[in-house]
CSV table of N, CA and C and ligand atoms in Angstrom, one decimal:
chain,number,residue,atom,x,y,z
A,1,UNK,N,0.8,-1.2,0.0
A,1,UNK,CA,0.0,0.0,0.0
A,1,UNK,C,0.9,1.2,0.0
A,2,UNK,N,0.4,2.2,-0.8
A,2,UNK,CA,1.1,3.5,-0.9
A,2,UNK,C,1.2,4.2,0.5
A,3,UNK,N,2.3,4.9,0.8
A,3,UNK,CA,2.4,5.6,2.0
A,3,UNK,C,1.6,6.9,1.9
A,4,UNK,N,0.7,7.1,2.9
A,4,UNK,CA,-0.1,8.3,2.9
A,4,UNK,C,-0.1,8.8,4.4
A,5,UNK,N,-0.1,10.1,4.5
A,5,UNK,CA,-0.2,10.6,5.9
A,5,UNK,C,-1.7,10.5,6.4
A,6,UNK,N,-2.6,10.7,5.5
A,6,UNK,CA,-4.0,10.8,5.9
A,6,UNK,C,-4.7,9.5,5.5
A,7,UNK,N,-5.7,9.1,6.3
A,7,UNK,CA,-6.5,7.9,5.9
A,7,UNK,C,-7.3,8.2,4.6
A,8,UNK,N,-7.7,7.1,3.9
A,8,UNK,CA,-8.6,7.3,2.8
A,8,UNK,C,-10.0,7.3,3.5
A,9,UNK,N,-10.8,8.3,3.1
A,9,UNK,CA,-12.1,8.5,3.7
A,9,UNK,C,-13.2,8.2,2.7
A,10,UNK,N,-14.0,7.2,3.1
A,10,UNK,CA,-15.1,6.7,2.2
A,10,UNK,C,-16.4,7.0,2.8
A,11,UNK,N,-17.3,7.6,2.0
A,11,UNK,CA,-18.7,7.8,2.4
A,11,UNK,C,-19.6,7.0,1.5
A,12,UNK,N,-20.4,6.1,2.1
A,12,UNK,CA,-21.4,5.3,1.3
A,12,UNK,C,-22.7,6.0,1.4
A,13,UNK,N,-23.4,6.1,0.2
A,13,UNK,CA,-24.6,6.8,0.2
A,13,UNK,C,-25.7,6.1,-0.5
A,14,UNK,N,-26.9,6.1,0.1
A,14,UNK,CA,-28.1,5.6,-0.6
A,14,UNK,C,-29.2,6.6,-0.3
A,15,UNK,N,-30.5,6.2,-0.5
A,15,UNK,CA,-31.6,7.1,-0.3
A,15,UNK,C,-31.9,7.3,1.2
A,16,UNK,N,-32.1,6.3,1.9
A,16,UNK,CA,-32.6,6.4,3.3
A,16,UNK,C,-31.5,6.2,4.4
A,17,UNK,N,-30.4,5.7,4.0
A,17,UNK,CA,-29.3,5.4,5.0
A,17,UNK,C,-29.8,4.4,6.0
A,18,UNK,N,-30.7,3.5,5.7
A,18,UNK,CA,-31.1,2.4,6.6
A,18,UNK,C,-30.9,1.0,6.0
A,19,UNK,N,-30.7,0.9,4.7
A,19,UNK,CA,-30.6,-0.4,4.1
A,19,UNK,C,-29.2,-0.6,3.4
A,20,UNK,N,-29.1,0.0,2.2
A,20,UNK,CA,-27.9,-0.3,1.4
A,20,UNK,C,-26.6,0.4,1.9
A,21,UNK,N,-26.6,1.7,2.2
A,21,UNK,CA,-25.4,2.3,2.6
A,21,UNK,C,-24.8,1.8,4.0
A,22,UNK,N,-25.7,1.5,5.0
A,22,UNK,CA,-25.1,0.9,6.2
A,22,UNK,C,-24.6,-0.5,5.9
A,23,UNK,N,-25.3,-1.2,5.0
A,23,UNK,CA,-24.8,-2.5,4.6
A,23,UNK,C,-23.4,-2.4,3.9
A,24,UNK,N,-23.2,-1.4,3.1
A,24,UNK,CA,-21.9,-1.2,2.5
A,24,UNK,C,-20.8,-0.8,3.5
A,25,UNK,N,-21.2,0.1,4.4
A,25,UNK,CA,-20.3,0.5,5.5
A,25,UNK,C,-19.9,-0.7,6.3
A,26,UNK,N,-20.8,-1.5,6.8
A,26,UNK,CA,-20.5,-2.7,7.6
A,26,UNK,C,-19.7,-3.7,6.9
A,27,UNK,N,-20.0,-3.9,5.6
A,27,UNK,CA,-19.3,-4.9,4.8
A,27,UNK,C,-17.8,-4.4,4.6
A,28,UNK,N,-17.6,-3.1,4.3
A,28,UNK,CA,-16.3,-2.6,4.1
A,28,UNK,C,-15.5,-2.6,5.4
A,29,UNK,N,-16.2,-2.4,6.5
A,29,UNK,CA,-15.6,-2.4,7.8
A,29,UNK,C,-15.0,-3.8,8.1
A,30,UNK,N,-15.7,-4.8,7.8
A,30,UNK,CA,-15.2,-6.2,8.0
A,30,UNK,C,-13.9,-6.4,7.1
A,31,UNK,N,-14.0,-6.0,5.9
A,31,UNK,CA,-12.8,-6.2,5.0
A,31,UNK,C,-11.6,-5.4,5.4
A,32,UNK,N,-11.9,-4.2,5.9
A,32,UNK,CA,-10.8,-3.3,6.3
A,32,UNK,C,-10.1,-3.9,7.6
A,33,UNK,N,-11.0,-4.4,8.5
A,33,UNK,CA,-10.4,-5.0,9.7
A,33,UNK,C,-9.6,-6.2,9.4
A,34,UNK,N,-10.2,-7.0,8.6
A,34,UNK,CA,-9.5,-8.3,8.2
A,34,UNK,C,-8.1,-8.0,7.6
A,35,UNK,N,-8.0,-6.9,6.8
A,35,UNK,CA,-6.8,-6.5,6.2
A,35,UNK,C,-5.9,-5.7,7.1
A,36,UNK,N,-6.3,-5.4,8.3
A,36,UNK,CA,-5.5,-4.6,9.3
A,36,UNK,C,-5.3,-3.2,8.9
A,37,UNK,N,-6.3,-2.6,8.2
A,37,UNK,CA,-6.1,-1.3,7.6
A,37,UNK,C,-7.0,-0.2,8.4
A,38,UNK,N,-7.4,-0.5,9.6
A,38,UNK,CA,-8.3,0.4,10.4
A,38,UNK,C,-7.7,1.8,10.4
A,39,UNK,N,-6.4,1.9,10.5
A,39,UNK,CA,-5.7,3.2,10.6
A,39,UNK,C,-5.7,4.0,9.3
A,40,UNK,N,-5.8,3.2,8.2
A,40,UNK,CA,-5.6,3.8,6.9
A,40,UNK,C,-6.9,4.1,6.2
A,41,UNK,N,-8.0,3.5,6.7
A,41,UNK,CA,-9.3,3.7,6.0
A,41,UNK,C,-10.4,4.1,7.0
A,42,UNK,N,-11.1,5.2,6.7
A,42,UNK,CA,-12.2,5.7,7.5
A,42,UNK,C,-13.5,5.6,6.7
A,43,UNK,N,-14.5,5.1,7.4
A,43,UNK,CA,-15.8,4.8,6.8
A,43,UNK,C,-17.0,5.6,7.4
A,44,UNK,N,-18.0,5.9,6.6
A,44,UNK,CA,-19.2,6.5,7.1
A,44,UNK,C,-20.3,6.2,6.1
A,45,UNK,N,-21.5,6.5,6.4
A,45,UNK,CA,-22.6,6.3,5.5
A,45,UNK,C,-23.6,7.4,5.7
A,46,UNK,N,-24.4,7.7,4.7
A,46,UNK,CA,-25.4,8.8,4.8
A,46,UNK,C,-26.5,8.6,3.7
A,47,UNK,N,-27.6,9.3,3.8
A,47,UNK,CA,-28.6,9.2,2.8
A,47,UNK,C,-28.9,10.5,2.2
A,48,UNK,N,-29.4,10.5,1.0
A,48,UNK,CA,-29.8,11.8,0.3
A,48,UNK,C,-31.1,12.3,0.8
A,49,UNK,N,-31.9,11.4,1.4
A,49,UNK,CA,-33.2,11.8,1.9
A,49,UNK,C,-33.2,11.9,3.5
A,50,UNK,N,-34.2,12.6,4.0
A,50,UNK,CA,-34.1,12.8,5.5
A,50,UNK,C,-35.2,12.0,6.3
A,51,UNK,N,-36.0,11.2,5.6
A,51,UNK,CA,-37.2,10.6,6.3
A,51,UNK,C,-36.7,9.7,7.4
A,52,UNK,N,-35.6,9.1,7.4
A,52,UNK,CA,-35.2,8.1,8.4
A,52,UNK,C,-34.1,8.6,9.3
A,53,UNK,N,-33.8,9.9,9.3
A,53,UNK,CA,-32.7,10.5,10.1
A,53,UNK,C,-32.9,10.1,11.5
A,54,UNK,N,-31.8,9.6,12.2
A,54,UNK,CA,-31.9,9.1,13.5
A,54,UNK,C,-32.3,7.7,13.7
A,55,UNK,N,-32.7,7.0,12.7
A,55,UNK,CA,-33.2,5.6,12.8
A,55,UNK,C,-32.0,4.7,12.7
A,56,UNK,N,-32.1,3.5,13.3
A,56,UNK,CA,-31.1,2.4,13.2
A,56,UNK,C,-31.3,1.8,11.9
A,57,UNK,N,-30.3,1.0,11.5
A,57,UNK,CA,-30.5,0.2,10.2
A,57,UNK,C,-31.8,-0.6,10.2
A,58,UNK,N,-32.4,-0.8,9.0
A,58,UNK,CA,-33.6,-1.6,8.8
A,58,UNK,C,-33.3,-3.0,9.3
A,59,UNK,N,-34.3,-3.6,10.0
A,59,UNK,CA,-34.2,-4.9,10.6
A,59,UNK,C,-33.9,-6.0,9.6
A,60,UNK,N,-34.5,-5.9,8.4
A,60,UNK,CA,-34.3,-6.9,7.4
A,60,UNK,C,-32.8,-6.8,6.9
A,61,UNK,N,-32.3,-5.6,6.7
A,61,UNK,CA,-30.9,-5.5,6.3
A,61,UNK,C,-30.0,-6.0,7.4
A,62,UNK,N,-30.3,-5.7,8.6
A,62,UNK,CA,-29.5,-6.1,9.7
A,62,UNK,C,-29.4,-7.6,9.8
A,63,UNK,N,-30.6,-8.3,9.7
A,63,UNK,CA,-30.7,-9.7,9.7
A,63,UNK,C,-29.9,-10.4,8.6
A,64,UNK,N,-30.1,-9.8,7.4
A,64,UNK,CA,-29.4,-10.4,6.2
A,64,UNK,C,-27.9,-10.3,6.4
A,65,UNK,N,-27.4,-9.1,6.8
A,65,UNK,CA,-26.0,-8.9,7.0
A,65,UNK,C,-25.5,-9.8,8.1
A,66,UNK,N,-26.2,-10.0,9.2
A,66,UNK,CA,-25.8,-10.8,10.3
A,66,UNK,C,-25.6,-12.3,9.8
A,67,UNK,N,-26.4,-12.7,8.9
A,67,UNK,CA,-26.2,-14.0,8.3
A,67,UNK,C,-24.9,-14.2,7.6
A,68,UNK,N,-24.2,-13.1,7.2
A,68,UNK,CA,-22.9,-13.2,6.6
A,68,UNK,C,-21.8,-12.7,7.5
A,69,UNK,N,-22.1,-12.6,8.8
A,69,UNK,CA,-21.1,-12.2,9.8
A,69,UNK,C,-20.8,-10.7,9.8
A,70,UNK,N,-21.8,-9.9,9.3
A,70,UNK,CA,-21.6,-8.4,9.2
A,70,UNK,C,-22.5,-7.7,10.1
A,71,UNK,N,-22.0,-6.9,11.0
A,71,UNK,CA,-22.8,-6.1,12.0
A,71,UNK,C,-23.1,-4.7,11.3
A,72,UNK,N,-24.4,-4.3,11.3
A,72,UNK,CA,-24.7,-3.0,10.9
A,72,UNK,C,-24.9,-2.1,12.1
A,73,UNK,N,-24.3,-0.9,12.0
A,73,UNK,CA,-24.3,0.0,13.1
A,73,UNK,C,-24.6,1.4,12.7
A,74,UNK,N,-24.8,2.3,13.7
A,74,UNK,CA,-25.0,3.7,13.5
A,74,UNK,C,-26.4,4.1,13.4
A,75,UNK,N,-26.7,5.4,13.2
A,75,UNK,CA,-28.0,5.9,13.0
A,75,UNK,C,-28.0,6.7,11.7
A,76,UNK,N,-29.1,6.8,11.1
A,76,UNK,CA,-29.2,7.4,9.7
A,76,UNK,C,-28.9,8.9,9.9
A,77,UNK,N,-28.2,9.4,8.9
A,77,UNK,CA,-28.0,10.9,8.8
A,77,UNK,C,-28.1,11.2,7.3
A,78,UNK,N,-28.4,12.5,7.1
A,78,UNK,CA,-28.5,13.0,5.7
A,78,UNK,C,-27.1,13.4,5.2
A,79,UNK,N,-26.8,13.4,3.9
A,79,UNK,CA,-25.6,13.9,3.4
A,79,UNK,C,-25.5,15.4,3.7
A,80,UNK,N,-24.3,15.9,4.0
A,80,UNK,CA,-24.1,17.3,4.3
A,80,UNK,C,-23.2,17.9,3.3
A,81,UNK,N,-23.3,19.2,3.1
A,81,UNK,CA,-22.4,19.9,2.1
A,81,UNK,C,-21.0,19.6,2.4
A,82,UNK,N,-20.6,19.6,3.7
A,82,UNK,CA,-19.2,19.4,4.1
A,82,UNK,C,-18.7,18.0,3.7
A,83,UNK,N,-19.6,17.0,3.5
A,83,UNK,CA,-19.1,15.7,3.2
A,83,UNK,C,-18.3,15.7,1.9
A,84,UNK,N,-18.6,16.6,1.0
A,84,UNK,CA,-17.9,16.7,-0.3
A,84,UNK,C,-16.4,17.2,-0.1
A,85,UNK,N,-16.2,17.8,1.0
A,85,UNK,CA,-14.8,18.2,1.4
A,85,UNK,C,-14.1,17.2,2.3
A,86,UNK,N,-14.9,16.6,3.2
A,86,UNK,CA,-14.3,15.7,4.2
A,86,UNK,C,-14.0,14.3,3.7
A,87,UNK,N,-14.6,13.9,2.6
A,87,UNK,CA,-14.4,12.5,2.1
A,87,UNK,C,-13.6,12.5,0.8
A,88,UNK,N,-12.9,11.4,0.6
A,88,UNK,CA,-12.1,11.3,-0.7
A,88,UNK,C,-13.0,10.7,-1.8
A,89,UNK,N,-13.9,9.8,-1.4
A,89,UNK,CA,-14.8,9.2,-2.4
A,89,UNK,C,-16.2,9.1,-1.8
A,90,UNK,N,-17.2,9.4,-2.6
A,90,UNK,CA,-18.6,9.3,-2.2
A,90,UNK,C,-19.2,8.3,-3.1
A,91,UNK,N,-19.5,7.2,-2.5
A,91,UNK,CA,-19.9,6.0,-3.2
A,91,UNK,C,-21.4,5.7,-3.2
A,92,UNK,N,-22.0,6.0,-4.3
A,92,UNK,CA,-23.5,6.0,-4.4
A,92,UNK,C,-23.9,4.5,-4.8
A,93,UNK,N,-25.1,4.2,-4.3
A,93,UNK,CA,-25.7,2.9,-4.6
A,93,UNK,C,-26.4,2.8,-5.9
A,94,UNK,N,-27.0,3.9,-6.4
A,94,UNK,CA,-27.6,3.8,-7.7
A,94,UNK,C,-27.5,5.1,-8.4
A,95,UNK,N,-28.0,5.2,-9.6
A,95,UNK,CA,-27.8,6.4,-10.4
A,95,UNK,C,-28.7,7.5,-9.9
A,96,UNK,N,-29.8,7.2,-9.3
A,96,UNK,CA,-30.6,8.3,-8.7
A,96,UNK,C,-29.9,9.0,-7.6
A,97,UNK,N,-29.1,8.2,-6.8
A,97,UNK,CA,-28.3,8.7,-5.7
A,97,UNK,C,-27.2,9.6,-6.4
A,98,UNK,N,-26.6,9.1,-7.5
A,98,UNK,CA,-25.5,9.9,-8.1
A,98,UNK,C,-26.1,11.3,-8.6
A,99,UNK,N,-27.3,11.3,-9.2
A,99,UNK,CA,-27.9,12.5,-9.6
A,99,UNK,C,-28.1,13.5,-8.5
A,100,UNK,N,-28.6,13.0,-7.4
A,100,UNK,CA,-28.9,13.8,-6.2
A,100,UNK,C,-27.6,14.3,-5.6
A,101,UNK,N,-26.6,13.5,-5.5
A,101,UNK,CA,-25.3,13.9,-4.9
A,101,UNK,C,-24.7,15.0,-5.8
A,102,UNK,N,-24.7,14.8,-7.1
A,102,UNK,CA,-24.1,15.8,-8.0
A,102,UNK,C,-24.8,17.2,-7.9
A,103,UNK,N,-26.1,17.1,-7.6
A,103,UNK,CA,-26.9,18.3,-7.4
A,103,UNK,C,-26.5,19.0,-6.1
A,104,UNK,N,-26.2,18.2,-5.1
A,104,UNK,CA,-25.9,18.7,-3.7
A,104,UNK,C,-24.5,19.3,-3.6
A,105,UNK,N,-23.6,18.8,-4.5
A,105,UNK,CA,-22.2,19.2,-4.4
A,105,UNK,C,-22.1,20.7,-4.8
A,106,UNK,N,-21.2,21.4,-4.0
A,106,UNK,CA,-21.1,22.8,-4.3
A,106,UNK,C,-19.9,23.2,-5.3
A,107,UNK,N,-19.1,22.1,-5.6
A,107,UNK,CA,-18.0,22.4,-6.5
A,107,UNK,C,-17.8,21.2,-7.5
A,108,UNK,N,-17.1,21.5,-8.5
A,108,UNK,CA,-16.7,20.4,-9.5
A,108,UNK,C,-15.8,19.4,-8.8
A,109,UNK,N,-15.0,19.9,-7.9
A,109,UNK,CA,-14.1,18.9,-7.1
A,109,UNK,C,-15.0,18.0,-6.3
A,110,UNK,N,-16.0,18.5,-5.7
A,110,UNK,CA,-16.9,17.6,-4.9
A,110,UNK,C,-17.7,16.7,-5.8
A,111,UNK,N,-18.1,17.2,-6.9
A,111,UNK,CA,-18.9,16.3,-7.9
A,111,UNK,C,-18.0,15.2,-8.4
A,112,UNK,N,-16.7,15.4,-8.6
A,112,UNK,CA,-15.8,14.4,-9.1
A,112,UNK,C,-15.6,13.3,-8.1
A,113,UNK,N,-15.9,13.5,-6.9
A,113,UNK,CA,-15.7,12.4,-5.9
A,113,UNK,C,-16.9,11.4,-5.9
A,114,UNK,N,-18.0,11.7,-6.6
A,114,UNK,CA,-19.2,10.9,-6.6
A,114,UNK,C,-19.0,9.7,-7.6
A,115,UNK,N,-19.0,8.5,-7.1
A,115,UNK,CA,-18.9,7.3,-8.0
A,115,UNK,C,-20.0,6.3,-7.6
A,116,UNK,N,-20.3,5.4,-8.6
A,116,UNK,CA,-21.2,4.3,-8.2
A,116,UNK,C,-20.3,3.2,-7.6
A,117,UNK,N,-20.8,2.7,-6.4
A,117,UNK,CA,-20.0,1.7,-5.7
A,117,UNK,C,-19.6,0.5,-6.6
A,118,UNK,N,-20.6,0.1,-7.4
A,118,UNK,CA,-20.3,-1.1,-8.2
A,118,UNK,C,-19.3,-0.9,-9.4
A,119,UNK,N,-18.9,0.3,-9.6
A,119,UNK,CA,-17.8,0.5,-10.6
A,119,UNK,C,-16.6,-0.2,-10.1
A,120,UNK,N,-16.5,-0.5,-8.8
A,120,UNK,CA,-15.3,-1.1,-8.2
A,120,UNK,C,-15.3,-2.6,-8.3
A,121,UNK,N,-16.4,-3.2,-8.8
A,121,UNK,CA,-16.5,-4.6,-9.1
A,121,UNK,C,-16.3,-4.8,-10.5
A,122,UNK,N,-15.1,-5.4,-10.9
A,122,UNK,CA,-14.7,-5.5,-12.3
A,122,UNK,C,-15.7,-6.3,-13.1
A,123,UNK,N,-16.3,-7.3,-12.5
A,123,UNK,CA,-17.2,-8.2,-13.2
A,123,UNK,C,-18.5,-7.4,-13.6
A,124,UNK,N,-18.9,-6.6,-12.7
A,124,UNK,CA,-20.1,-5.8,-12.9
A,124,UNK,C,-19.8,-4.6,-13.8
A,125,UNK,N,-18.7,-4.0,-13.7
A,125,UNK,CA,-18.3,-2.9,-14.5
A,125,UNK,C,-18.5,-3.2,-16.0
A,126,UNK,N,-18.2,-4.4,-16.4
A,126,UNK,CA,-18.3,-4.8,-17.8
A,126,UNK,C,-19.8,-4.9,-18.3
A,127,UNK,N,-20.7,-5.2,-17.4
A,127,UNK,CA,-22.1,-5.4,-17.8
A,127,UNK,C,-22.8,-4.1,-18.0
A,128,UNK,N,-22.4,-3.0,-17.4
A,128,UNK,CA,-23.0,-1.7,-17.6
A,128,UNK,C,-24.2,-1.5,-16.6
A,129,UNK,N,-24.6,-2.5,-15.9
A,129,UNK,CA,-25.7,-2.3,-14.9
A,129,UNK,C,-25.0,-2.2,-13.5
A,130,UNK,N,-25.0,-1.0,-13.1
A,130,UNK,CA,-24.2,-0.8,-11.9
A,130,UNK,C,-25.0,-0.3,-10.6
A,131,UNK,N,-26.3,-0.4,-10.7
A,131,UNK,CA,-27.1,-0.1,-9.5
A,131,UNK,C,-27.1,-1.2,-8.5
A,132,UNK,N,-27.1,-0.8,-7.2
A,132,UNK,CA,-27.5,-1.7,-6.1
A,132,UNK,C,-29.0,-1.4,-5.9
A,133,UNK,N,-29.8,-2.3,-6.4
A,133,UNK,CA,-31.3,-2.0,-6.4
A,133,UNK,C,-31.8,-1.8,-5.0
A,134,UNK,N,-32.7,-0.8,-4.9
A,134,UNK,CA,-33.3,-0.5,-3.6
A,134,UNK,C,-34.2,-1.6,-3.1
A,135,UNK,N,-33.9,-2.2,-1.9
A,135,UNK,CA,-34.6,-3.4,-1.4
A,135,UNK,C,-35.8,-3.1,-0.6
A,136,UNK,N,-36.1,-1.8,-0.3
A,136,UNK,CA,-37.0,-1.4,0.8
A,136,UNK,C,-38.4,-1.9,0.6
A,137,UNK,N,-38.9,-1.8,-0.6
A,137,UNK,CA,-40.3,-2.2,-0.8
A,137,UNK,C,-40.4,-3.6,-1.5
A,138,UNK,N,-39.3,-4.2,-1.7
A,138,UNK,CA,-39.4,-5.5,-2.4
A,138,UNK,C,-39.5,-6.7,-1.4
A,139,UNK,N,-39.2,-7.9,-2.0
A,139,UNK,CA,-39.3,-9.1,-1.2
A,139,UNK,C,-38.0,-9.3,-0.4
A,140,UNK,N,-37.9,-10.3,0.5
A,140,UNK,CA,-36.7,-10.4,1.3
A,140,UNK,C,-35.5,-10.7,0.5
A,141,UNK,N,-35.6,-11.3,-0.7
A,141,UNK,CA,-34.4,-11.6,-1.4
A,141,UNK,C,-33.6,-10.4,-1.8
A,142,UNK,N,-34.3,-9.3,-1.8
A,142,UNK,CA,-33.6,-8.0,-2.2
A,142,UNK,C,-32.4,-7.7,-1.3
A,143,UNK,N,-32.5,-8.1,-0.1
A,143,UNK,CA,-31.5,-7.8,0.9
A,143,UNK,C,-30.3,-8.7,0.6
A,144,UNK,N,-30.5,-9.9,0.2
A,144,UNK,CA,-29.4,-10.8,-0.2
A,144,UNK,C,-28.7,-10.3,-1.4
A,145,UNK,N,-29.5,-9.8,-2.4
A,145,UNK,CA,-28.9,-9.3,-3.6
A,145,UNK,C,-28.1,-8.0,-3.3
A,146,UNK,N,-28.5,-7.2,-2.4
A,146,UNK,CA,-27.7,-6.1,-2.0
A,146,UNK,C,-26.4,-6.5,-1.4
A,147,UNK,N,-26.4,-7.5,-0.6
A,147,UNK,CA,-25.2,-8.1,0.0
A,147,UNK,C,-24.2,-8.6,-1.1
A,148,UNK,N,-24.8,-9.4,-2.0
A,148,UNK,CA,-24.0,-9.9,-3.1
A,148,UNK,C,-23.3,-8.8,-3.9
A,149,UNK,N,-24.0,-7.8,-4.3
A,149,UNK,CA,-23.4,-6.7,-5.0
A,149,UNK,C,-22.4,-5.9,-4.2
A,150,UNK,N,-22.8,-5.6,-2.9
A,150,UNK,CA,-21.9,-4.8,-2.1
A,150,UNK,C,-20.6,-5.6,-1.7
A,151,UNK,N,-20.7,-6.9,-1.4
A,151,UNK,CA,-19.5,-7.6,-1.1
A,151,UNK,C,-18.5,-7.7,-2.3
A,152,UNK,N,-19.1,-7.9,-3.5
A,152,UNK,CA,-18.2,-7.9,-4.6
A,152,UNK,C,-17.5,-6.5,-4.8
A,153,UNK,N,-18.3,-5.5,-4.7
A,153,UNK,CA,-17.8,-4.1,-5.0
A,153,UNK,C,-16.8,-3.7,-3.9
A,154,UNK,N,-17.1,-4.0,-2.7
A,154,UNK,CA,-16.2,-3.6,-1.6
A,154,UNK,C,-14.8,-4.4,-1.7
A,155,UNK,N,-14.9,-5.6,-2.1
A,155,UNK,CA,-13.6,-6.4,-2.3
A,155,UNK,C,-12.8,-5.7,-3.4
A,156,UNK,N,-13.4,-5.2,-4.5
A,156,UNK,CA,-12.7,-4.5,-5.5
A,156,UNK,C,-12.1,-3.1,-5.0
A,157,UNK,N,-12.9,-2.5,-4.2
A,157,UNK,CA,-12.5,-1.2,-3.6
A,157,UNK,C,-11.3,-1.4,-2.7
A,158,UNK,N,-11.3,-2.4,-1.9
A,158,UNK,CA,-10.2,-2.7,-1.0
A,158,UNK,C,-8.9,-3.0,-1.8
A,159,UNK,N,-9.1,-3.7,-2.9
A,159,UNK,CA,-7.9,-4.0,-3.8
A,159,UNK,C,-7.3,-2.7,-4.3
A,160,UNK,N,-8.2,-1.8,-4.7
A,160,UNK,CA,-7.7,-0.5,-5.2
A,160,UNK,C,-7.0,0.3,-4.1
A,161,UNK,N,-7.5,0.3,-2.9
A,161,UNK,CA,-6.9,1.0,-1.8
A,161,UNK,C,-5.5,0.4,-1.5
A,162,UNK,N,-5.5,-0.9,-1.5
A,162,UNK,CA,-4.2,-1.6,-1.2
A,162,UNK,C,-3.2,-1.3,-2.3
A,163,UNK,N,-3.6,-1.2,-3.5
A,163,UNK,CA,-2.7,-0.9,-4.6
A,163,UNK,C,-2.4,0.6,-4.7
A,164,UNK,N,-2.9,1.4,-3.8
A,164,UNK,CA,-2.6,2.8,-3.8
A,164,UNK,C,-3.2,3.5,-5.0
A,165,UNK,N,-4.3,3.0,-5.5
A,165,UNK,CA,-4.9,3.5,-6.8
A,165,UNK,C,-5.9,4.6,-6.5
A,166,UNK,N,-6.3,4.8,-5.2
A,166,UNK,CA,-7.3,5.8,-4.9
A,166,UNK,C,-6.5,7.1,-4.5
A,167,UNK,N,-6.6,8.1,-5.3
A,167,UNK,CA,-5.9,9.4,-5.2
A,167,UNK,C,-4.5,9.2,-5.7
B,1,4NP,P1,-32.0,2.6,1.4
B,1,4NP,O1,-33.5,2.0,1.3
B,1,4NP,O2,-31.9,3.8,0.5
B,1,4NP,O3,-31.1,1.5,0.9
B,1,4NP,O4,-31.7,3.0,2.9
B,1,4NP,C1,-34.6,2.8,1.5
B,1,4NP,C2,-35.1,3.1,2.7
B,1,4NP,C3,-36.2,3.9,2.9
B,1,4NP,C4,-36.9,4.3,1.8
B,1,4NP,C5,-36.4,4.0,0.5
B,1,4NP,C6,-35.3,3.2,0.4
B,1,4NP,N1,-38.1,5.0,1.9
B,1,4NP,O5,-38.7,5.3,0.9
B,1,4NP,O6,-38.5,5.3,3.0
């Protein structure tokens, strides 16, 4: 890994910050801890919407993640203007999140930090379908699909961090 003074700061973003982005934060947290990179990588998550601010992660998301040994933590918060300064990468779950984040950013530098999480999954990147579908109103399988997508993408993200390819 490249020598850096500052940790890499990653913000995972979805709509409500109760299903997909806490799942991504928890998943990446496990990978970062397993890699011994807790000092090098900082993680947080947020939502573009405010309906669930202060809520714990969705029980269905929490149960699905627990089934894979991943604990979901924290309470929902909304994306803030300062996030575009404070984080190195803002990792959106779907294209509607990307649109909203680009609208919220106050500068082109901030907008350039917004990426789709699944861009970091090489296998998905080739297919062109890079959304992590919103599981909130769907059947229970949706939460397993979220985990499949998120685990693949976070593994790719970790590889890029290790290779010093971020920044
Ligand atoms: P998330 O899921 O964006 O993955 O946290 C959702 C949570 C709540 C709602 C939509 C999506 N909602 O409409 O309340």
